[in-house]
Each structure stands twice: as structure tokens, then as C-alpha cells.
Amino acid sequence: MNRHVPVPLPRLRPSGRAAPEFGWERFHAIAHELPPLFIEHWKELALNQDAIPLAPDWDRYYALDVQGILRVLTLRVEGRLAGYLFLMVGPHLHYATTLWGHVDMYWIDPVHRVGWTGVRLFKALIADAKAMGVVNLTLSTKHHFMDNRVTKLLKRLGFAPIETIHAMRLT
């Protein structure tokens, strides 16, 4: 007798997308994957693109990685890099006895800006920065970006706006 035995199907997220995975990776290990993401990030957010070309200082990033200052929290989907958050960790110039963390930049591929992905990224950042001994965590948001959803999210997570950065294009 040929009995049909049900085979369990792999669990998929309701959207059908694979679940994103977060992890801290060394810059030197992922640098080769970054250029296409940097380009998309720059196209989406950079001001004055006609006068200020994207030109990452790769040598400085490598140096900060070697010094242990640069930490990179990655977002991967099915092994592919789909986002990142660059965290600089060290004493502040004004408060040398206190460990500070400053988020240099963060970006998630728009395809993966769904559900709880952004929340999970920032919650991982907060928990891991605490575990590293960071006392004060800072980051910037772009006022001109979309509807400023990131600012709303950060406020819900406990961040408070403390400064405004002013910029002027001189050429």
C-alpha cells in the first residue's frame, strides 16, 4: 500500500522573504561586498552629488578596523549583505574616561525595510553597545530623507535629539 507521508514544508516568513540575520563582522572581511551598497546609499541620501563624489577613504576604514575602533553590524538575507551599521567605539575627546559609541552610518536595502527589520537592527546595536561598555551612544539622521521614519523609530527606542548639525556648501 502506497501511503502518502506528509513532508513538513520549510517555514517561511509571512511575506515569503527569508528572515534577516544580524551580526558583527570585521570591516576587512566584508569590504569587498560594500561598494555596490555604498553607491546605493550615496544615491539615496547624499546631498550635493553634483559636486561631492562618493569616494570612501578605504585606508582609514581599514586602519579604524585594525585599531578596534570600527565595528560593523551587518544585515544579511540568505547570506547576501543587505544592510550595515558602522559604529565607532572609543573615548570621547571631551570625556576621556567614558566610552562612547557613534554611529558613522547605517543603511538597509529598501527591499528589506519591512516589518521589524529596522527595529531589530537598532535593538541589536543598543544591546551590543551596552555589552561593549559604551555609556553614551550617538547617531545622526537626515532631515531630508523620506518622511523621517528613522527619527520616529529612534525616539520610540529611547533616543532623543540633542543637536542639530548645520552644513553649508561652499562651492
mmCIF file with all atom_site columns, N, CA, C and O in Angstrom, residues 12-53:
data_model
loop_
_atom_site.group_PDB
_atom_site.id
_atom_site.type_symbol
_atom_site.label_atom_id
_atom_site.label_alt_id
_atom_site.label_comp_id
_atom_site.label_asym_id
_atom_site.label_entity_id
_atom_site.label_seq_id
_atom_site.pdbx_PDB_ins_code
_atom_site.Cartn_x
_atom_site.Cartn_y
_atom_site.Cartn_z
_atom_site.occupancy
_atom_site.B_iso_or_equiv
_atom_site.pdbx_formal_charge
_atom_site.auth_seq_id
_atom_site.auth_comp_id
_atom_site.auth_asym_id
_atom_site.auth_atom_id
_atom_site.pdbx_PDB_model_num
ATOM 1   N N  . LEU A 1 12 ? 8.409  29.670 6.187  1.00 0.00 ? 12 LEU A N  1
ATOM 2   C CA . LEU A 1 12 ? 8.699  30.933 5.523  1.00 0.00 ? 12 LEU A CA 1
ATOM 3   C C  . LEU A 1 12 ? 8.074  32.059 6.325  1.00 0.00 ? 12 LEU A C  1
ATOM 4   O O  . LEU A 1 12 ? 7.065  31.872 7.000  1.00 0.00 ? 12 LEU A O  1
ATOM 5   N N  . ARG A 1 13 ? 8.671  33.211 6.226  1.00 0.00 ? 13 ARG A N  1
ATOM 6   C CA . ARG A 1 13 ? 8.061  34.391 6.825  1.00 0.00 ? 13 ARG A CA 1
ATOM 7   C C  . ARG A 1 13 ? 6.769  34.667 6.059  1.00 0.00 ? 13 ARG A C  1
ATOM 8   O O  . ARG A 1 13 ? 6.644  34.300 4.902  1.00 0.00 ? 13 ARG A O  1
ATOM 9   N N  . PRO A 1 14 ? 5.811  35.306 6.686  1.00 0.00 ? 14 PRO A N  1
ATOM 10  C CA . PRO A 1 14 ? 4.547  35.587 6.005  1.00 0.00 ? 14 PRO A CA 1
ATOM 11  C C  . PRO A 1 14 ? 4.738  36.278 4.659  1.00 0.00 ? 14 PRO A C  1
ATOM 12  O O  . PRO A 1 14 ? 3.992  36.058 3.738  1.00 0.00 ? 14 PRO A O  1
ATOM 13  N N  . SER A 1 15 ? 5.764  37.101 4.530  1.00 0.00 ? 15 SER A N  1
ATOM 14  C CA . SER A 1 15 ? 5.978  37.816 3.280  1.00 0.00 ? 15 SER A CA 1
ATOM 15  C C  . SER A 1 15 ? 6.632  36.925 2.231  1.00 0.00 ? 15 SER A C  1
ATOM 16  O O  . SER A 1 15 ? 6.766  37.313 1.086  1.00 0.00 ? 15 SER A O  1
ATOM 17  N N  . GLY A 1 16 ? 7.063  35.737 2.627  1.00 0.00 ? 16 GLY A N  1
ATOM 18  C CA . GLY A 1 16 ? 7.761  34.849 1.707  1.00 0.00 ? 16 GLY A CA 1
ATOM 19  C C  . GLY A 1 16 ? 9.256  35.129 1.646  1.00 0.00 ? 16 GLY A C  1
ATOM 20  O O  . GLY A 1 16 ? 9.984  34.417 1.002  1.00 0.00 ? 16 GLY A O  1
ATOM 21  N N  . ARG A 1 17 ? 9.718  36.164 2.341  1.00 0.00 ? 17 ARG A N  1
ATOM 22  C CA . ARG A 1 17 ? 11.138 36.505 2.336  1.00 0.00 ? 17 ARG A CA 1
ATOM 23  C C  . ARG A 1 17 ? 11.850 35.752 3.446  1.00 0.00 ? 17 ARG A C  1
ATOM 24  O O  . ARG A 1 17 ? 11.276 35.479 4.500  1.00 0.00 ? 17 ARG A O  1
ATOM 25  N N  . ALA A 1 18 ? 13.107 35.472 3.229  1.00 0.00 ? 18 ALA A N  1
ATOM 26  C CA . ALA A 1 18 ? 13.922 34.855 4.261  1.00 0.00 ? 18 ALA A CA 1
ATOM 27  C C  . ALA A 1 18 ? 14.124 35.844 5.399  1.00 0.00 ? 18 ALA A C  1
ATOM 28  O O  . ALA A 1 18 ? 14.162 37.052 5.185  1.00 0.00 ? 18 ALA A O  1
ATOM 29  N N  . ALA A 1 19 ? 14.243 35.328 6.593  1.00 0.00 ? 19 ALA A N  1
ATOM 30  C CA . ALA A 1 19 ? 14.452 36.179 7.757  1.00 0.00 ? 19 ALA A CA 1
ATOM 31  C C  . ALA A 1 19 ? 15.833 36.822 7.698  1.00 0.00 ? 19 ALA A C  1
ATOM 32  O O  . ALA A 1 19 ? 16.817 36.156 7.388  1.00 0.00 ? 19 ALA A O  1
ATOM 33  N N  . PRO A 1 20 ? 15.916 38.106 8.001  1.00 0.00 ? 20 PRO A N  1
ATOM 34  C CA . PRO A 1 20 ? 17.231 38.761 8.018  1.00 0.00 ? 20 PRO A CA 1
ATOM 35  C C  . PRO A 1 20 ? 18.031 38.297 9.228  1.00 0.00 ? 20 PRO A C  1
ATOM 36  O O  . PRO A 1 20 ? 17.470 37.985 10.277 1.00 0.00 ? 20 PRO A O  1
ATOM 37  N N  . GLU A 1 21 ? 19.335 38.242 9.047  1.00 0.00 ? 21 GLU A N  1
ATOM 38  C CA . GLU A 1 21 ? 20.236 37.868 10.132 1.00 0.00 ? 21 GLU A CA 1
ATOM 39  C C  . GLU A 1 21 ? 21.164 39.039 10.408 1.00 0.00 ? 21 GLU A C  1
ATOM 40  O O  . GLU A 1 21 ? 21.669 39.674 9.488  1.00 0.00 ? 21 GLU A O  1
ATOM 41  N N  . PHE A 1 22 ? 21.392 39.304 11.689 1.00 0.00 ? 22 PHE A N  1
ATOM 42  C CA . PHE A 1 22 ? 22.258 40.401 12.110 1.00 0.00 ? 22 PHE A CA 1
ATOM 43  C C  . PHE A 1 22 ? 23.496 39.819 12.767 1.00 0.00 ? 22 PHE A C  1
ATOM 44  O O  . PHE A 1 22 ? 23.424 38.811 13.456 1.00 0.00 ? 22 PHE A O  1
ATOM 45  N N  . GLY A 1 23 ? 24.637 40.489 12.567 1.00 0.00 ? 23 GLY A N  1
ATOM 46  C CA . GLY A 1 23 ? 25.866 40.041 13.215 1.00 0.00 ? 23 GLY A CA 1
ATOM 47  C C  . GLY A 1 23 ? 26.962 41.074 13.061 1.00 0.00 ? 23 GLY A C  1
ATOM 48  O O  . GLY A 1 23 ? 26.953 41.880 12.128 1.00 0.00 ? 23 GLY A O  1
ATOM 49  N N  . TRP A 1 24 ? 27.912 41.046 13.991 1.00 0.00 ? 24 TRP A N  1
ATOM 50  C CA . TRP A 1 24 ? 29.066 41.946 13.918 1.00 0.00 ? 24 TRP A CA 1
ATOM 51  C C  . TRP A 1 24 ? 30.127 41.277 13.081 1.00 0.00 ? 24 TRP A C  1
ATOM 52  O O  . TRP A 1 24 ? 30.495 40.125 13.333 1.00 0.00 ? 24 TRP A O  1
ATOM 53  N N  . GLU A 1 25 ? 30.600 41.989 12.067 1.00 0.00 ? 25 GLU A N  1
ATOM 54  C CA . GLU A 1 25 ? 31.628 41.461 11.177 1.00 0.00 ? 25 GLU A CA 1
ATOM 55  C C  . GLU A 1 25 ? 32.746 42.487 11.059 1.00 0.00 ? 25 GLU A C  1
ATOM 56  O O  . GLU A 1 25 ? 32.512 43.683 11.134 1.00 0.00 ? 25 GLU A O  1
ATOM 57  N N  . ARG A 1 26 ? 33.949 41.992 10.844 1.00 0.00 ? 26 ARG A N  1
ATOM 58  C CA . ARG A 1 26 ? 35.096 42.879 10.681 1.00 0.00 ? 26 ARG A CA 1
ATOM 59  C C  . ARG A 1 26 ? 35.039 43.535 9.312  1.00 0.00 ? 26 ARG A C  1
ATOM 60  O O  . ARG A 1 26 ? 34.703 42.911 8.308  1.00 0.00 ? 26 ARG A O  1
ATOM 61  N N  . PHE A 1 27 ? 35.392 44.815 9.288  1.00 0.00 ? 27 PHE A N  1
ATOM 62  C CA . PHE A 1 27 ? 35.379 45.578 8.044  1.00 0.00 ? 27 PHE A CA 1
ATOM 63  C C  . PHE A 1 27 ? 36.213 44.893 6.966  1.00 0.00 ? 27 PHE A C  1
ATOM 64  O O  . PHE A 1 27 ? 35.768 44.762 5.822  1.00 0.00 ? 27 PHE A O  1
ATOM 65  N N  . HIS A 1 28 ? 37.429 44.470 7.326  1.00 0.00 ? 28 HIS A N  1
ATOM 66  C CA . HIS A 1 28 ? 38.303 43.876 6.311  1.00 0.00 ? 28 HIS A CA 1
ATOM 67  C C  . HIS A 1 28 ? 37.698 42.620 5.693  1.00 0.00 ? 28 HIS A C  1
ATOM 68  O O  . HIS A 1 28 ? 38.003 42.287 4.559  1.00 0.00 ? 28 HIS A O  1
ATOM 69  N N  . ALA A 1 29 ? 36.823 41.944 6.413  1.00 0.00 ? 29 ALA A N  1
ATOM 70  C CA . ALA A 1 29 ? 36.214 40.720 5.900  1.00 0.00 ? 29 ALA A CA 1
ATOM 71  C C  . ALA A 1 29 ? 35.056 40.994 4.937  1.00 0.00 ? 29 ALA A C  1
ATOM 72  O O  . ALA A 1 29 ? 34.714 40.131 4.123  1.00 0.00 ? 29 ALA A O  1
ATOM 73  N N  . ILE A 1 30 ? 34.463 42.180 5.019  1.00 0.00 ? 30 ILE A N  1
ATOM 74  C CA . ILE A 1 30 ? 33.293 42.468 4.183  1.00 0.00 ? 30 ILE A CA 1
ATOM 75  C C  . ILE A 1 30 ? 33.531 43.594 3.180  1.00 0.00 ? 30 ILE A C  1
ATOM 76  O O  . ILE A 1 30 ? 32.646 43.912 2.392  1.00 0.00 ? 30 ILE A O  1
ATOM 77  N N  . ALA A 1 31 ? 34.706 44.210 3.212  1.00 0.00 ? 31 ALA A N  1
ATOM 78  C CA . ALA A 1 31 ? 34.976 45.386 2.372  1.00 0.00 ? 31 ALA A CA 1
ATOM 79  C C  . ALA A 1 31 ? 34.671 45.138 0.901  1.00 0.00 ? 31 ALA A C  1
ATOM 80  O O  . ALA A 1 31 ? 34.160 46.021 0.210  1.00 0.00 ? 31 ALA A O  1
ATOM 81  N N  . HIS A 1 32 ? 34.946 43.941 0.422  1.00 0.00 ? 32 HIS A N  1
ATOM 82  C CA . HIS A 1 32 ? 34.701 43.639 -0.996 1.00 0.00 ? 32 HIS A CA 1
ATOM 83  C C  . HIS A 1 32 ? 33.213 43.639 -1.353 1.00 0.00 ? 32 HIS A C  1
ATOM 84  O O  . HIS A 1 32 ? 32.845 43.795 -2.508 1.00 0.00 ? 32 HIS A O  1
ATOM 85  N N  . GLU A 1 33 ? 32.329 43.497 -0.358 1.00 0.00 ? 33 GLU A N  1
ATOM 86  C CA . GLU A 1 33 ? 30.887 43.492 -0.602 1.00 0.00 ? 33 GLU A CA 1
ATOM 87  C C  . GLU A 1 33 ? 30.263 44.882 -0.522 1.00 0.00 ? 33 GLU A C  1
ATOM 88  O O  . GLU A 1 33 ? 29.115 45.069 -0.921 1.00 0.00 ? 33 GLU A O  1
ATOM 89  N N  . LEU A 1 34 ? 30.996 45.845 0.000  1.00 0.00 ? 34 LEU A N  1
ATOM 90  C CA . LEU A 1 34 ? 30.418 47.147 0.300  1.00 0.00 ? 34 LEU A CA 1
ATOM 91  C C  . LEU A 1 34 ? 30.214 48.100 -0.869 1.00 0.00 ? 34 LEU A C  1
ATOM 92  O O  . LEU A 1 34 ? 29.247 48.865 -0.860 1.00 0.00 ? 34 LEU A O  1
ATOM 93  N N  . PRO A 1 35 ? 31.095 48.143 -1.885 1.00 0.00 ? 35 PRO A N  1
ATOM 94  C CA . PRO A 1 35 ? 30.929 49.180 -2.914 1.00 0.00 ? 35 PRO A CA 1
ATOM 95  C C  . PRO A 1 35 ? 29.537 49.322 -3.521 1.00 0.00 ? 35 PRO A C  1
ATOM 96  O O  . PRO A 1 35 ? 29.020 50.439 -3.581 1.00 0.00 ? 35 PRO A O  1
ATOM 97  N N  . PRO A 1 36 ? 28.866 48.250 -3.933 1.00 0.00 ? 36 PRO A N  1
ATOM 98  C CA . PRO A 1 36 ? 27.537 48.474 -4.526 1.00 0.00 ? 36 PRO A CA 1
ATOM 99  C C  . PRO A 1 36 ? 26.526 49.028 -3.512 1.00 0.00 ? 36 PRO A C  1
ATOM 100 O O  . PRO A 1 36 ? 25.671 49.847 -3.868 1.00 0.00 ? 36 PRO A O  1
ATOM 101 N N  . LEU A 1 37 ? 26.633 48.641 -2.251 1.00 0.00 ? 37 LEU A N  1
ATOM 102 C CA . LEU A 1 37 ? 25.731 49.164 -1.232 1.00 0.00 ? 37 LEU A CA 1
ATOM 103 C C  . LEU A 1 37 ? 26.050 50.626 -0.938 1.00 0.00 ? 37 LEU A C  1
ATOM 104 O O  . LEU A 1 37 ? 25.145 51.446 -0.770 1.00 0.00 ? 37 LEU A O  1
ATOM 105 N N  . PHE A 1 38 ? 27.354 50.962 -0.870 1.00 0.00 ? 38 PHE A N  1
ATOM 106 C CA . PHE A 1 38 ? 27.739 52.353 -0.654 1.00 0.00 ? 38 PHE A CA 1
ATOM 107 C C  . PHE A 1 38 ? 27.176 53.249 -1.759 1.00 0.00 ? 38 PHE A C  1
ATOM 108 O O  . PHE A 1 38 ? 26.708 54.353 -1.500 1.00 0.00 ? 38 PHE A O  1
ATOM 109 N N  . ILE A 1 39 ? 27.226 52.761 -2.993 1.00 0.00 ? 39 ILE A N  1
ATOM 110 C CA . ILE A 1 39 ? 26.721 53.553 -4.121 1.00 0.00 ? 39 ILE A CA 1
ATOM 111 C C  . ILE A 1 39 ? 25.223 53.801 -3.964 1.00 0.00 ? 39 ILE A C  1
ATOM 112 O O  . ILE A 1 39 ? 24.748 54.932 -4.129 1.00 0.00 ? 39 ILE A O  1
ATOM 113 N N  . GLU A 1 40 ? 24.467 52.765 -3.634 1.00 0.00 ? 40 GLU A N  1
ATOM 114 C CA . GLU A 1 40 ? 23.024 52.928 -3.454 1.00 0.00 ? 40 GLU A CA 1
ATOM 115 C C  . GLU A 1 40 ? 22.721 53.856 -2.276 1.00 0.00 ? 40 GLU A C  1
ATOM 116 O O  . GLU A 1 40 ? 21.822 54.687 -2.353 1.00 0.00 ? 40 GLU A O  1
ATOM 117 N N  . HIS A 1 41 ? 23.466 53.695 -1.202 1.00 0.00 ? 41 HIS A N  1
ATOM 118 C CA . HIS A 1 41 ? 23.309 54.543 -0.020 1.00 0.00 ? 41 HIS A CA 1
ATOM 119 C C  . HIS A 1 41 ? 23.564 56.009 -0.399 1.00 0.00 ? 41 HIS A C  1
ATOM 120 O O  . HIS A 1 41 ? 22.773 56.894 -0.066 1.00 0.00 ? 41 HIS A O  1
ATOM 121 N N  . TRP A 1 42 ? 24.644 56.249 -1.107 1.00 0.00 ? 42 TRP A N  1
ATOM 122 C CA . TRP A 1 42 ? 25.012 57.610 -1.538 1.00 0.00 ? 42 TRP A CA 1
ATOM 123 C C  . TRP A 1 42 ? 23.941 58.197 -2.452 1.00 0.00 ? 42 TRP A C  1
ATOM 124 O O  . TRP A 1 42 ? 23.514 59.344 -2.267 1.00 0.00 ? 42 TRP A O  1
ATOM 125 N N  . LYS A 1 43 ? 23.486 57.423 -3.429 1.00 0.00 ? 43 LYS A N  1
ATOM 126 C CA . LYS A 1 43 ? 22.458 57.910 -4.359 1.00 0.00 ? 43 LYS A CA 1
ATOM 127 C C  . LYS A 1 43 ? 21.186 58.309 -3.619 1.00 0.00 ? 43 LYS A C  1
ATOM 128 O O  . LYS A 1 43 ? 20.523 59.278 -3.975 1.00 0.00 ? 43 LYS A O  1
ATOM 129 N N  . GLU A 1 44 ? 20.840 57.539 -2.605 1.00 0.00 ? 44 GLU A N  1
ATOM 130 C CA . GLU A 1 44 ? 19.597 57.784 -1.887 1.00 0.00 ? 44 GLU A CA 1
ATOM 131 C C  . GLU A 1 44 ? 19.689 58.963 -0.912 1.00 0.00 ? 44 GLU A C  1
ATOM 132 O O  . GLU A 1 44 ? 18.722 59.710 -0.761 1.00 0.00 ? 44 GLU A O  1
ATOM 133 N N  . LEU A 1 45 ? 20.832 59.162 -0.272 1.00 0.00 ? 45 LEU A N  1
ATOM 134 C CA . LEU A 1 45 ? 20.890 60.105 0.832  1.00 0.00 ? 45 LEU A CA 1
ATOM 135 C C  . LEU A 1 45 ? 21.811 61.302 0.673  1.00 0.00 ? 45 LEU A C  1
ATOM 136 O O  . LEU A 1 45 ? 21.607 62.320 1.329  1.00 0.00 ? 45 LEU A O  1
ATOM 137 N N  . ALA A 1 46 ? 22.827 61.200 -0.138 1.00 0.00 ? 46 ALA A N  1
ATOM 138 C CA . ALA A 1 46 ? 23.827 62.273 -0.183 1.00 0.00 ? 46 ALA A CA 1
ATOM 139 C C  . ALA A 1 46 ? 23.286 63.539 -0.828 1.00 0.00 ? 46 ALA A C  1
ATOM 140 O O  . ALA A 1 46 ? 22.606 63.487 -1.857 1.00 0.00 ? 46 ALA A O  1
ATOM 141 N N  . LEU A 1 47 ? 23.617 64.648 -0.224 1.00 0.00 ? 47 LEU A N  1
ATOM 142 C CA . LEU A 1 47 ? 23.306 65.944 -0.800 1.00 0.00 ? 47 LEU A CA 1
ATOM 143 C C  . LEU A 1 47 ? 24.470 66.369 -1.695 1.00 0.00 ? 47 LEU A C  1
ATOM 144 O O  . LEU A 1 47 ? 25.585 65.863 -1.562 1.00 0.00 ? 47 LEU A O  1
ATOM 145 N N  . ASN A 1 48 ? 24.232 67.285 -2.595 1.00 0.00 ? 48 ASN A N  1
ATOM 146 C CA . ASN A 1 48 ? 25.276 67.869 -3.443 1.00 0.00 ? 48 ASN A CA 1
ATOM 147 C C  . ASN A 1 48 ? 26.051 66.831 -4.253 1.00 0.00 ? 48 ASN A C  1
ATOM 148 O O  . ASN A 1 48 ? 27.270 66.939 -4.416 1.00 0.00 ? 48 ASN A O  1
ATOM 149 N N  . GLN A 1 49 ? 25.352 65.847 -4.767 1.00 0.00 ? 49 GLN A N  1
ATOM 150 C CA . GLN A 1 49 ? 26.011 64.783 -5.519 1.00 0.00 ? 49 GLN A CA 1
ATOM 151 C C  . GLN A 1 49 ? 26.712 65.303 -6.770 1.00 0.00 ? 49 GLN A C  1
ATOM 152 O O  . GLN A 1 49 ? 27.671 64.686 -7.232 1.00 0.00 ? 49 GLN A O  1
ATOM 153 N N  . ASP A 1 50 ? 26.258 66.440 -7.282 1.00 0.00 ? 50 ASP A N  1
ATOM 154 C CA . ASP A 1 50 ? 26.888 67.019 -8.465 1.00 0.00 ? 50 ASP A CA 1
ATOM 155 C C  . ASP A 1 50 ? 28.284 67.553 -8.160 1.00 0.00 ? 50 ASP A C  1
ATOM 156 O O  . ASP A 1 50 ? 29.125 67.648 -9.052 1.00 0.00 ? 50 ASP A O  1
ATOM 157 N N  . ALA A 1 51 ? 28.557 67.896 -6.914 1.00 0.00 ? 51 ALA A N  1
ATOM 158 C CA . ALA A 1 51 ? 29.842 68.497 -6.547 1.00 0.00 ? 51 ALA A CA 1
ATOM 159 C C  . ALA A 1 51 ? 30.686 67.623 -5.621 1.00 0.00 ? 51 ALA A C  1
ATOM 160 O O  . ALA A 1 51 ? 31.894 67.813 -5.538 1.00 0.00 ? 51 ALA A O  1
ATOM 161 N N  . ILE A 1 52 ? 30.052 66.691 -4.918 1.00 0.00 ? 52 ILE A N  1
ATOM 162 C CA . ILE A 1 52 ? 30.780 65.877 -3.947 1.00 0.00 ? 52 ILE A CA 1
ATOM 163 C C  . ILE A 1 52 ? 30.616 64.406 -4.322 1.00 0.00 ? 52 ILE A C  1
ATOM 164 O O  . ILE A 1 52 ? 29.596 63.787 -4.002 1.00 0.00 ? 52 ILE A O  1
ATOM 165 N N  . PRO A 1 53 ? 31.613 63.847 -5.004 1.00 0.00 ? 53 PRO A N  1
ATOM 166 C CA . PRO A 1 53 ? 31.502 62.452 -5.429 1.00 0.00 ? 53 PRO A CA 1
ATOM 167 C C  . PRO A 1 53 ? 31.708 61.486 -4.264 1.00 0.00 ? 53 PRO A C  1
ATOM 168 O O  . PRO A 1 53 ? 32.396 61.803 -3.289 1.00 0.00 ? 53 PRO A O  1
#
